[in-house]
Short mmCIF file of C-alpha atoms in Angstrom, two decimals:
data_model
loop_
_atom_site.label_atom_id
_atom_site.label_comp_id
_atom_site.label_asym_id
_atom_site.label_seq_id
_atom_site.Cartn_x
_atom_site.Cartn_y
_atom_site.Cartn_z
CA MET B 1 19.72 14.79 42.61
CA ASN B 2 20.49 11.80 40.25
CA TRP B 3 21.90 12.64 36.94
CA LYS B 4 21.95 9.20 35.68
CA ALA B 5 20.85 9.06 31.93
CA ARG B 6 21.35 7.30 28.74
CA VAL B 7 20.73 7.84 25.08
CA LEU B 8 19.63 5.43 22.57
CA ALA B 9 22.42 4.87 19.93
CA LEU B 10 20.82 4.98 16.47
CA ASP B 11 22.40 4.35 13.06
CA GLY B 12 20.30 6.86 11.10
CA LEU B 13 16.86 5.91 12.07
CA MET B 14 18.02 2.21 12.38
CA PRO B 15 18.80 0.74 15.81
CA ALA B 16 22.50 0.28 16.59
CA ILE B 17 22.79 -3.36 17.80
CA GLY B 18 25.29 -4.54 20.36
CA ASP B 19 27.24 -7.69 20.58
CA ASP B 20 24.62 -9.31 22.79
CA GLY B 21 22.02 -8.50 20.08
CA GLY B 22 20.40 -5.88 22.18
CA LEU B 23 19.93 -2.05 21.66
CA VAL B 24 23.07 0.00 22.45
CA TRP B 25 22.95 3.05 24.91
CA GLY B 26 25.27 5.96 25.20
CA THR B 27 25.51 8.82 27.63
CA LEU B 28 24.31 12.43 27.14
CA ALA B 29 27.96 13.29 26.23
CA ASP B 30 27.53 11.52 23.15
CA ALA B 31 24.54 13.73 21.89
CA PRO B 32 25.40 16.80 19.84
CA GLU B 33 25.34 19.90 22.09
CA ASP B 34 22.21 21.43 20.07
CA ALA B 35 20.29 18.01 19.71
CA GLU B 36 16.77 17.90 20.47
CA LEU B 37 16.27 15.16 23.05
CA CYS B 38 13.13 13.10 23.68
CA PHE B 39 12.47 11.55 26.97
CA LEU B 40 11.35 7.97 26.65
CA GLY B 41 10.96 7.11 30.46
CA LEU B 42 12.97 5.68 33.42
CA ASP B 43 14.76 2.28 32.92
CA GLU B 44 16.65 0.77 35.91
CA GLY B 45 16.68 4.22 37.47
CA LYS B 46 18.07 6.02 34.63
CA ALA B 47 16.44 8.42 32.48
CA CYS B 48 16.33 7.48 28.83
CA PHE B 49 16.45 9.72 25.78
CA ALA B 50 16.37 9.69 22.08
CA VAL B 51 17.84 12.23 19.69
CA VAL B 52 15.90 13.78 16.92
CA PRO B 53 17.55 13.02 13.71
CA PRO B 54 19.44 16.35 12.35
CA LYS B 55 17.54 18.45 9.67
CA GLY B 56 17.54 16.82 6.23
CA ASP B 57 18.48 13.31 7.27
CA ALA B 58 16.72 11.03 4.93
CA SER B 59 14.21 8.98 6.76
CA PRO B 60 12.36 6.22 5.16
CA ARG B 61 9.00 5.86 6.73
CA MET B 62 8.27 2.31 6.16
CA ALA B 63 10.12 -0.65 7.76
CA ASN B 64 12.87 -1.84 5.24
CA PRO B 65 13.95 -5.56 4.78
CA ARG B 66 17.00 -4.95 7.24
CA LEU B 67 14.90 -3.70 9.81
CA TRP B 68 12.35 -6.34 9.45
CA SER B 69 15.11 -9.00 10.16
CA LEU B 70 16.39 -6.95 13.13
CA MET B 71 12.86 -6.77 14.48
CA ALA B 72 12.79 -10.71 14.57
CA THR B 73 15.84 -10.85 16.58
CA LEU B 74 15.45 -7.88 19.09
CA ARG B 75 13.98 -8.73 22.46
CA PRO B 76 10.24 -7.64 22.86
CA ASP B 77 11.10 -4.99 25.46
CA ASP B 78 13.93 -3.67 23.16
CA LEU B 79 11.52 -3.62 20.26
CA ALA B 80 8.94 -1.68 22.29
CA ILE B 81 11.61 1.01 23.29
CA TYR B 82 12.96 1.23 19.87
CA GLY B 83 9.46 1.40 18.24
CA GLY B 84 8.33 4.29 20.68
CA ALA B 85 11.77 6.15 20.25
CA ARG B 86 11.52 5.95 16.39
CA SER B 87 7.72 6.96 16.16
CA LEU B 88 8.67 10.02 18.37
CA THR B 89 11.94 11.22 16.73
CA ASP B 90 10.54 10.60 13.29
CA TRP B 91 7.42 12.79 14.09
CA HIS B 92 9.71 15.50 15.50
CA ALA B 93 11.69 15.42 12.42
CA ARG B 94 8.74 15.87 10.13
CA HIS B 95 7.25 18.61 12.26
CA ARG B 96 9.89 21.47 12.36
CA PHE B 97 7.30 24.07 11.20
CA CYS B 98 3.90 24.96 12.55
CA ALA B 99 1.11 23.70 10.27
CA ALA B 100 -1.14 26.73 11.31
CA CYS B 101 1.24 29.69 10.52
CA GLY B 102 4.43 28.09 8.81
CA GLY B 103 6.45 29.45 11.63
CA ALA B 104 9.44 27.26 13.32
CA THR B 105 8.65 25.00 16.00
CA LYS B 106 10.69 23.61 18.83
CA LEU B 107 10.58 20.71 21.07
CA ALA B 108 8.60 20.88 24.26
CA LYS B 109 7.55 18.84 27.38
CA GLY B 110 10.51 16.47 27.07
CA GLY B 111 9.51 15.67 23.53
CA TRP B 112 5.83 14.86 23.77
CA GLN B 113 4.95 18.29 22.11
CA ARG B 114 6.27 20.93 19.72
CA ASP B 115 5.41 24.57 20.22
CA CYS B 116 5.34 27.26 17.59
CA THR B 117 7.92 30.15 17.94
CA ALA B 118 5.83 32.43 15.82
CA CYS B 119 2.11 31.86 16.89
CA GLY B 120 2.50 29.87 19.95
CA ALA B 121 0.18 26.97 18.80
CA SER B 122 1.03 23.54 20.46
CA HIS B 123 1.43 20.30 18.35
CA PHE B 124 1.29 16.83 19.66
CA PRO B 125 2.44 13.40 18.19
CA ARG B 126 0.20 11.80 15.99
CA THR B 127 -1.01 8.19 16.00
CA ASP B 128 -3.02 7.03 13.24
CA PRO B 129 -5.74 4.30 13.86
CA VAL B 130 -5.51 1.35 11.37
CA THR B 131 -7.99 -1.38 11.05
CA ILE B 132 -6.58 -4.91 10.07
CA MET B 133 -9.19 -7.36 9.67
CA LEU B 134 -9.66 -11.19 9.49
CA VAL B 135 -12.62 -11.92 6.89
CA GLU B 136 -14.14 -15.49 7.21
CA TYR B 137 -16.62 -16.98 4.70
CA GLN B 138 -18.01 -20.63 5.23
CA GLY B 139 -15.09 -21.63 7.50
CA LYS B 140 -12.31 -20.32 5.20
CA LEU B 141 -10.07 -17.11 5.76
CA MET B 142 -9.69 -14.32 3.30
CA LEU B 143 -6.12 -13.04 2.88
CA GLY B 144 -4.57 -10.83 0.42
CA ARG B 145 -1.28 -10.03 -1.25
CA GLY B 146 -0.74 -6.27 -1.82
CA LEU B 147 0.68 -4.85 -4.95
CA GLY B 148 4.49 -5.15 -4.80
CA TRP B 149 4.65 -7.76 -2.14
CA PRO B 150 6.64 -10.97 -2.62
CA GLU B 151 4.87 -13.77 -4.65
CA GLY B 152 3.35 -16.11 -2.10
CA SER B 153 3.13 -13.71 0.85
CA PHE B 154 -0.35 -13.14 2.33
CA SER B 155 -1.81 -11.18 5.03
CA ALA B 156 -5.08 -9.68 6.64
CA LEU B 157 -6.40 -6.67 4.68
CA ALA B 158 -5.85 -3.40 6.50
CA GLY B 159 -6.55 0.48 6.07
CA PHE B 160 -6.75 3.75 7.89
CA VAL B 161 -9.77 4.67 9.87
CA GLU B 162 -10.95 7.94 8.16
CA PRO B 163 -12.33 10.95 9.91
CA GLY B 164 -16.08 10.53 10.70
CA GLU B 165 -16.03 6.55 10.99
CA SER B 166 -16.08 4.08 13.66
CA ILE B 167 -13.93 0.86 13.81
CA GLU B 168 -16.69 -1.14 12.71
CA GLU B 169 -17.51 1.18 9.67
CA ALA B 170 -13.84 1.32 8.68
CA VAL B 171 -13.66 -2.46 8.46
CA ASN B 172 -16.75 -2.47 6.29
CA ARG B 173 -15.50 0.24 3.91
CA GLU B 174 -12.01 -1.21 3.64
CA VAL B 175 -13.25 -4.80 2.79
CA LEU B 176 -15.92 -3.42 0.36
CA GLU B 177 -13.20 -1.13 -1.42
CA GLU B 178 -10.35 -3.78 -1.67
CA ALA B 179 -12.27 -7.04 -2.07
CA GLY B 180 -15.88 -5.85 -3.31
CA ILE B 181 -17.69 -7.84 -0.73
CA THR B 182 -19.81 -6.87 2.46
CA VAL B 183 -19.12 -8.06 5.90
CA ARG B 184 -21.13 -8.37 9.05
CA ASP B 185 -20.59 -9.10 12.81
CA VAL B 186 -17.40 -7.08 13.16
CA SER B 187 -15.72 -7.77 16.49
CA TYR B 188 -12.61 -6.58 18.23
CA ILE B 189 -9.86 -9.01 18.95
CA ALA B 190 -6.64 -7.18 19.89
CA SER B 191 -4.46 -3.98 19.18
CA GLN B 192 -0.71 -3.18 18.62
CA PRO B 193 1.25 -0.06 18.21
CA TRP B 194 3.20 -0.09 14.91
CA PRO B 195 5.98 2.47 14.56
CA PHE B 196 6.39 2.82 10.90
CA PRO B 197 5.78 5.79 11.23
CA SER B 198 3.22 5.77 14.02
CA GLN B 199 0.05 3.65 13.79
CA LEU B 200 -2.34 2.02 16.37
CA MET B 201 -3.34 -1.28 14.59
CA ILE B 202 -6.78 -2.45 15.54
CA GLY B 203 -7.24 -6.09 14.74
CA CYS B 204 -11.01 -7.41 13.98
CA HIS B 205 -12.68 -10.36 12.76
CA SER B 206 -15.73 -10.38 10.55
CA HIS B 207 -17.95 -12.55 8.31
CA ALA B 208 -18.37 -12.12 4.69
CA ASP B 209 -21.78 -12.20 3.01
CA SER B 210 -20.06 -13.82 -0.23
CA ASP B 211 -16.86 -15.06 -1.88
CA GLU B 212 -17.39 -13.40 -5.25
CA LEU B 213 -14.60 -10.95 -5.05
CA THR B 214 -14.20 -7.80 -7.12
CA ILE B 215 -10.63 -6.92 -6.28
CA ASP B 216 -9.19 -3.30 -6.26
CA GLU B 217 -6.25 -3.77 -8.65
CA THR B 218 -4.82 -0.46 -7.64
CA GLU B 219 -4.04 -1.93 -4.22
CA MET B 220 -4.24 -5.67 -4.23
CA ALA B 221 -2.42 -8.29 -6.47
CA GLU B 222 -4.28 -11.33 -5.22
CA ILE B 223 -7.02 -12.36 -2.75
CA ASN B 224 -7.75 -15.90 -1.67
CA PHE B 225 -9.59 -17.80 0.77
CA TYR B 226 -7.64 -20.46 2.78
CA THR B 227 -8.84 -23.38 4.99
CA ARG B 228 -7.90 -23.73 8.63
CA GLU B 229 -5.61 -26.38 7.98
CA GLU B 230 -3.89 -24.34 5.25
CA VAL B 231 -3.45 -21.24 7.52
CA GLU B 232 -2.22 -23.66 10.40
CA ALA B 233 0.49 -25.00 8.06
CA ALA B 234 1.37 -21.58 6.85
CA LEU B 235 1.93 -20.34 10.36
CA ALA B 236 4.20 -23.32 11.07
CA GLY B 237 6.18 -22.43 7.94
CA ASN B 238 5.13 -25.17 5.60
CA GLY B 239 1.83 -23.98 4.06
CA PRO B 240 0.59 -22.93 0.67
CA PHE B 241 1.56 -19.19 1.43
CA ARG B 242 4.03 -17.11 3.46
CA CYS B 243 2.62 -15.67 6.65
CA PRO B 244 3.43 -12.22 8.30
CA PRO B 245 6.46 -12.57 10.84
CA ARG B 246 5.77 -13.33 14.40
CA HIS B 247 6.02 -9.63 15.74
CA ALA B 248 3.16 -8.51 13.35
CA ILE B 249 -0.26 -8.30 14.71
CA ALA B 250 -1.57 -10.21 11.53
CA HIS B 251 0.47 -13.12 12.71
CA HIS B 252 -1.16 -12.93 16.06
CA LEU B 253 -4.80 -12.64 14.65
CA MET B 254 -4.24 -15.71 12.27
CA GLN B 255 -3.06 -17.84 15.30
CA TRP B 256 -6.17 -16.75 17.08
CA TRP B 257 -8.29 -17.62 14.24
CA VAL B 258 -6.72 -21.06 13.89
CA LYS B 259 -6.83 -21.94 17.71
CA ARG B 260 -10.52 -20.59 18.16
CA MET X 1 -22.57 14.11 -17.08
CA ASN X 2 -24.54 15.13 -13.92
CA TRP X 3 -23.67 18.55 -12.31
CA LYS X 4 -25.76 18.05 -9.38
CA ALA X 5 -24.00 19.27 -6.38
CA ARG X 6 -24.82 20.88 -3.07
CA VAL X 7 -22.82 22.75 -0.40
CA LEU X 8 -23.48 22.58 3.40
CA ALA X 9 -24.22 25.79 4.88
CA LEU X 10 -22.49 26.71 8.04
CA ASP X 11 -22.66 29.57 10.32
CA GLY X 12 -18.99 29.86 11.24
CA LEU X 13 -18.11 26.26 12.21
CA MET X 14 -21.67 25.71 13.54
CA PRO X 15 -24.25 24.11 11.46
CA ALA X 16 -27.00 26.32 9.98
CA ILE X 17 -30.37 24.72 10.86
CA GLY X 18 -33.49 24.68 8.65
CA ASP X 19 -37.18 25.27 9.75
CA ASP X 20 -37.47 21.45 9.75
CA GLY X 21 -34.63 21.22 12.16
CA GLY X 22 -32.25 19.54 9.67
CA LEU X 23 -28.99 20.79 7.96
CA VAL X 24 -29.38 23.45 5.33
CA TRP X 25 -27.71 22.79 1.89
CA GLY X 26 -26.94 25.50 -0.92
CA THR X 27 -25.42 25.17 -4.24
CA LEU X 28 -21.79 25.75 -5.61
CA ALA X 29 -22.85 29.27 -6.57
CA ASP X 30 -23.17 29.99 -2.89
CA ALA X 31 -19.47 29.28 -2.28
CA PRO X 32 -16.86 32.05 -2.75
CA GLU X 33 -14.91 31.65 -6.02
CA ASP X 34 -11.57 30.93 -4.39
CA ALA X 35 -13.02 28.79 -1.82
CA GLU X 36 -11.35 25.27 -0.79
CA LEU X 37 -13.99 22.69 -1.30
CA CYS X 38 -13.97 19.05 0.43
CA PHE X 39 -16.00 16.42 -1.16
CA LEU X 40 -18.12 14.70 1.50
CA GLY X 41 -19.65 11.98 -0.65
CA LEU X 42 -22.82 11.45 -2.78
CA ASP X 43 -26.37 11.99 -1.33
CA GLU X 44 -29.50 11.27 -3.31
CA GLY X 45 -27.62 11.34 -6.50
CA LYS X 46 -25.93 14.83 -5.51
CA ALA X 47 -22.29 15.36 -4.73
CA CYS X 48 -22.04 16.80 -1.43
CA PHE X 49 -19.36 19.60 -0.54
CA ALA X 50 -18.20 21.57 2.44
CA VAL X 51 -16.30 24.85 2.40
CA VAL X 52 -13.09 25.23 4.29
CA PRO X 53 -13.37 28.33 6.55
CA PRO X 54 -11.52 31.36 5.36
CA LYS X 55 -8.11 31.91 6.81
CA GLY X 56 -8.17 33.55 10.31
CA ASP X 57 -11.56 32.48 11.24
CA ALA X 58 -11.81 31.78 14.92
CA SER X 59 -12.61 28.14 15.42
CA PRO X 60 -13.14 26.73 18.84
CA ARG X 61 -11.92 23.24 18.70
CA MET X 62 -14.26 22.04 21.52
CA ALA X 63 -18.01 21.39 21.44
CA ASN X 64 -19.77 24.63 22.98
CA PRO X 65 -23.05 24.58 24.80
CA ARG X 66 -25.01 25.80 21.82
CA LEU X 67 -23.57 22.79 19.69
CA TRP X 68 -24.16 20.42 22.58
CA SER X 69 -28.02 21.30 22.46
CA LEU X 70 -27.89 21.41 18.68
CA MET X 71 -26.50 17.89 18.59
CA ALA X 72 -29.27 16.63 20.86
CA THR X 73 -31.92 17.83 18.17
CA LEU X 74 -30.22 16.70 14.74
CA ARG X 75 -31.22 13.53 13.19
CA PRO X 76 -28.27 10.92 13.42
CA ASP X 77 -27.57 11.06 9.69
CA ASP X 78 -27.43 15.07 9.66
CA LEU X 79 -25.12 14.68 12.80
CA ALA X 80 -22.93 12.29 11.14
CA ILE X 81 -22.48 14.39 7.92
CA TYR X 82 -22.08 17.56 9.96
CA GLY X 83 -19.36 15.84 12.24
CA GLY X 84 -17.47 14.43 9.19
CA ALA X 85 -17.49 17.86 7.52
CA ARG X 86 -16.60 19.75 10.57
CA SER X 87 -13.53 17.48 11.27
CA LEU X 88 -12.28 17.72 7.78
CA THR X 89 -12.86 21.56 7.23
CA ASP X 90 -11.31 22.18 10.63
CA TRP X 91 -8.24 20.14 9.78
CA HIS X 92 -7.73 22.05 6.39
CA ALA X 93 -8.05 25.41 8.27
CA ARG X 94 -5.42 24.31 10.67
CA HIS X 95 -3.13 22.96 8.03
CA ARG X 96 -2.45 25.61 5.65
CA PHE X 97 1.45 25.19 6.02
CA CYS X 98 3.67 22.13 5.58
CA ALA X 99 4.95 20.97 8.80
CA ALA X 100 8.18 19.41 7.34
CA CYS X 101 9.26 22.64 5.33
CA GLY X 102 7.01 25.71 6.34
CA GLY X 103 5.77 26.14 2.92
CA ALA X 104 2.12 26.88 1.79
CA THR X 105 -0.16 23.89 1.40
CA LYS X 106 -3.13 23.58 -1.07
CA LEU X 107 -6.16 21.21 -0.87
CA ALA X 108 -5.88 17.94 -2.98
CA LYS X 109 -7.68 14.76 -3.74
CA GLY X 110 -11.13 16.39 -2.99
CA GLY X 111 -10.22 17.58 0.32
CA TRP X 112 -8.76 14.36 1.63
CA GLN X 113 -5.31 15.54 1.45
CA ARG X 114 -3.13 18.58 1.33
CA ASP X 115 0.01 19.11 -0.80
CA CYS X 116 2.94 21.42 -0.06
CA THR X 117 3.48 23.85 -2.78
CA ALA X 118 7.24 24.03 -1.93
CA CYS X 119 8.59 20.54 -1.05
CA GLY X 120 5.73 18.48 -2.46
CA ALA X 121 5.06 16.57 0.68
CA SER X 122 1.51 15.22 1.30
CA HIS X 123 -0.40 15.54 4.33
CA PHE X 124 -3.58 13.56 5.48
CA PRO X 125 -6.41 14.42 7.78
CA ARG X 126 -5.70 13.43 11.35
CA THR X 127 -7.70 11.19 13.52
CA ASP X 128 -6.52 10.59 17.12
CA PRO X 129 -7.46 7.40 18.86
CA VAL X 130 -8.92 8.15 22.51
CA THR X 131 -9.83 5.30 25.05
CA ILE X 132 -12.91 5.87 27.21
CA MET X 133 -13.40 3.28 29.90
CA LEU X 134 -15.81 1.95 32.28
CA VAL X 135 -14.11 0.74 35.45
CA GLU X 136 -15.91 -1.77 37.68
CA TYR X 137 -15.11 -2.68 41.28
CA GLN X 138 -17.36 -5.05 43.38
CA GLY X 139 -20.32 -4.30 41.23
CA LYS X 140 -19.92 -0.59 41.31
CA LEU X 141 -19.15 1.67 38.44
CA MET X 142 -16.38 4.34 38.56
CA LEU X 143 -17.24 7.77 37.20
CA GLY X 144 -15.46 11.04 37.28
CA ARG X 145 -16.02 14.75 37.11
CA GLY X 146 -13.49 16.62 35.21
CA LEU X 147 -11.88 19.87 36.45
CA GLY X 148 -14.20 22.67 35.32
CA TRP X 149 -17.21 20.38 34.73
CA PRO X 150 -20.51 21.45 36.14
CA GLU X 151 -21.25 20.29 39.86
CA GLY X 152 -22.98 16.79 39.70
CA SER X 153 -21.96 15.99 36.01
CA PHE X 154 -20.04 12.61 35.91
CA SER X 155 -18.86 10.37 33.08
CA ALA X 156 -16.14 7.71 32.30
CA LEU X 157 -12.56 8.54 32.25
CA ALA X 158 -10.98 9.06 28.96
CA GLY X 159 -7.65 9.81 27.43
CA PHE X 160 -5.46 9.80 24.11
CA VAL X 161 -3.59 6.66 23.21
CA GLU X 162 0.08 7.63 23.02
CA PRO X 163 2.69 6.67 20.56
CA GLY X 164 3.85 3.05 21.54
CA GLU X 165 0.91 2.00 23.27
CA SER X 166 -1.88 -0.71 22.58
CA ILE X 167 -5.38 0.20 23.59
CA GLU X 168 -5.25 -2.01 26.64
CA GLU X 169 -2.11 -0.28 27.73
CA ALA X 170 -3.50 3.19 27.20
CA VAL X 171 -6.68 2.12 29.52
CA ASN X 172 -4.19 0.86 32.11
CA ARG X 173 -1.91 3.88 32.17
CA GLU X 174 -4.79 6.41 31.86
CA VAL X 175 -6.73 4.87 35.09
CA LEU X 176 -3.39 4.58 36.84
CA GLU X 177 -2.67 8.25 35.99
CA GLU X 178 -6.14 9.83 36.98
CA ALA X 179 -7.31 7.52 39.63
CA GLY X 180 -4.21 5.95 41.02
CA ILE X 181 -5.53 2.23 40.63
CA THR X 182 -4.58 -0.52 38.51
CA VAL X 183 -7.28 -2.46 36.10
CA ARG X 184 -7.20 -5.75 34.49
CA ASP X 185 -9.40 -7.87 32.01
CA VAL X 186 -9.73 -4.82 29.67
CA SER X 187 -12.27 -5.64 27.02
CA TYR X 188 -13.57 -3.62 23.80
CA ILE X 189 -17.24 -2.65 23.74
CA ALA X 190 -17.78 -0.04 21.11
CA SER X 191 -16.34 2.92 19.00
CA GLN X 192 -17.54 6.32 17.78
CA PRO X 193 -16.02 9.08 15.78
CA TRP X 194 -15.99 12.33 17.67
CA PRO X 195 -15.44 15.41 15.54
CA PHE X 196 -14.28 18.05 18.09
CA PRO X 197 -11.81 18.18 16.45
CA SER X 198 -11.35 14.64 15.08
CA GLN X 199 -11.14 11.73 17.48
CA LEU X 200 -11.90 8.06 17.36
CA MET X 201 -13.40 7.11 20.68
CA ILE X 202 -12.63 3.58 21.82
CA GLY X 203 -15.00 2.32 24.55
CA CYS X 204 -13.75 -0.30 26.89
CA HIS X 205 -14.76 -2.10 30.07
CA SER X 206 -12.19 -3.14 32.86
CA HIS X 207 -12.12 -4.37 36.44
CA ALA X 208 -10.24 -2.41 39.03
CA ASP X 209 -8.12 -4.06 41.70
CA SER X 210 -8.84 -1.71 44.39
CA ASP X 211 -11.26 1.25 45.12
CA GLU X 212 -8.54 3.26 47.05
CA LEU X 213 -8.02 6.20 44.81
CA THR X 214 -5.30 8.66 44.44
CA ILE X 215 -6.89 11.45 42.30
CA ASP X 216 -5.03 13.44 39.70
CA GLU X 217 -6.20 16.72 40.89
CA THR X 218 -4.77 18.64 37.87
CA GLU X 219 -7.22 16.70 35.72
CA MET X 220 -10.24 15.58 37.93
CA ALA X 221 -12.41 17.21 40.54
CA GLU X 222 -14.10 14.08 41.92
CA ILE X 223 -14.15 10.22 41.22
CA ASN X 224 -17.00 8.22 42.86
CA PHE X 225 -18.36 4.54 42.58
CA TYR X 226 -22.17 4.27 41.82
CA THR X 227 -24.41 1.07 42.06
CA ARG X 228 -26.19 -0.39 38.93
CA GLU X 229 -29.46 1.15 40.50
CA GLU X 230 -27.81 4.55 40.85
CA VAL X 231 -26.52 4.59 37.09
CA GLU X 232 -29.88 3.42 35.80
CA ALA X 233 -31.67 6.15 37.59
CA ALA X 234 -29.17 8.58 36.39
CA LEU X 235 -29.60 7.41 32.75
CA ALA X 236 -33.34 7.67 33.22
CA GLY X 237 -32.84 11.42 34.40
CA ASN X 238 -33.43 11.09 38.16
CA GLY X 239 -30.40 9.78 39.60
CA PRO X 240 -27.53 10.97 41.95
CA PHE X 241 -25.56 12.57 39.08
CA ARG X 242 -26.10 13.86 35.61
CA CYS X 243 -25.08 11.68 32.64
CA PRO X 244 -23.58 12.50 29.41
CA PRO X 245 -26.18 13.11 26.67
CA ARG X 246 -27.53 10.37 24.58
CA HIS X 247 -25.33 11.00 21.40
CA ALA X 248 -22.04 10.78 23.54
CA ILE X 249 -20.28 7.11 23.62
CA ALA X 250 -20.13 7.35 27.45
CA HIS X 251 -24.11 7.30 27.63
CA HIS X 252 -24.19 4.29 25.47
CA LEU X 253 -21.33 2.52 27.38
CA MET X 254 -23.28 3.28 30.72
CA GLN X 255 -26.40 1.73 29.23
CA TRP X 256 -24.47 -1.31 28.13
CA TRP X 257 -23.15 -1.72 31.63
CA VAL X 258 -26.62 -1.52 33.34
CA LYS X 259 -28.36 -3.91 30.91
CA ARG X 260 -25.55 -6.52 30.86
#
């Protein structure tokens, strides 16, 4: 039997960062005795765990500016491990009770399930599908600035897939709701998990039927159309707007559009 | 003000079917006074609602044989309405309590949200992304029969996307787990909502690196490879195996593969 194990060191919900710029790992001895542990997988022959934050821990669900800058410097493999651990531990922290009966739940199956101690119902981690879409009209790309985003920051529109919708229907509805235009020829490009809190980003391309926008002002501050040259310049850091960072799928989609 | 409204008639969680073979609609007067109502949308100028099943109602989560045969006869628009209503009402029935604090929740935002009466947390309907994949090897299509399925019934392998995975990673892991082989060149084909209870089926195609299977016997009874002619014959109802029905995305994926 091999007892080698390591536990991801967290600073609240944020990753602890070592002198080498990577994630920090402790041992099982570092975890509180009554801690709920999630099994993340094996790495270099060691079982890797993350600790569910204690009850009442403040846990902001979205990525904050400090995390955004950390994400830009973490290695891709460290970022994937941290993202998976954060999604999972955040889900546990928010599901200490059974939605069916209100009873207390406890961690099961190494952290990939919670079971109700009262009615026995099993609950599973949640992943929400979200569409994020390039919308093209006469060779220009439509990009938006959400309410509350910094001046000059633009990205692709995005929205949750609702119950009863296909991916293509969700793209159509979202663009119609936020920009007031219809799209056609929706095609899939790429996907990416996004752990704040736990989304599956589904990147698509589509063609708009018009550029006469009716902007939903409860969601979006501005929506503009940009030429290929403008998007290319923005990706290089000297365009007419600021792009999403390299580790966001929107950046990848914009690169795909420019290169195509 | 227009007070025109109609309420979907249900027989438990099953759709009530009229003499014309379509869904049956009643009025708001037919709903119990304390019923929780979900707004489904507008149809022919009337607001359409569905009633959340009363507490304690037995609600089998999977489609049963009677529902499968009903689904084959309902018109596509009726099927979409019923599917959306069932997903939503089933979610409400299973989320009467707050997963964060255990308090009672109540329906909000016309049925697209539940709010906790104790801690105020908002909860949203859940949609689980599931990959379903065509796996091809040397011109043959890999199809499986799940444990407990009728003898002779085969379909594409499928599995939930787990937290931290992309669509492509989920396809790879699922095929490796269930069939013991690796795949490459995963491409997206089509998606479909599936309301039992609430899934987003994401249909993909991939190429296997081998046909030397290691079958996961806790999940699958058999996995076989079939030629294009065999799949075409099966879709026409006279092949060496029984296909999924026309309204399932697996049927659509197999037709796509045969025609390509």
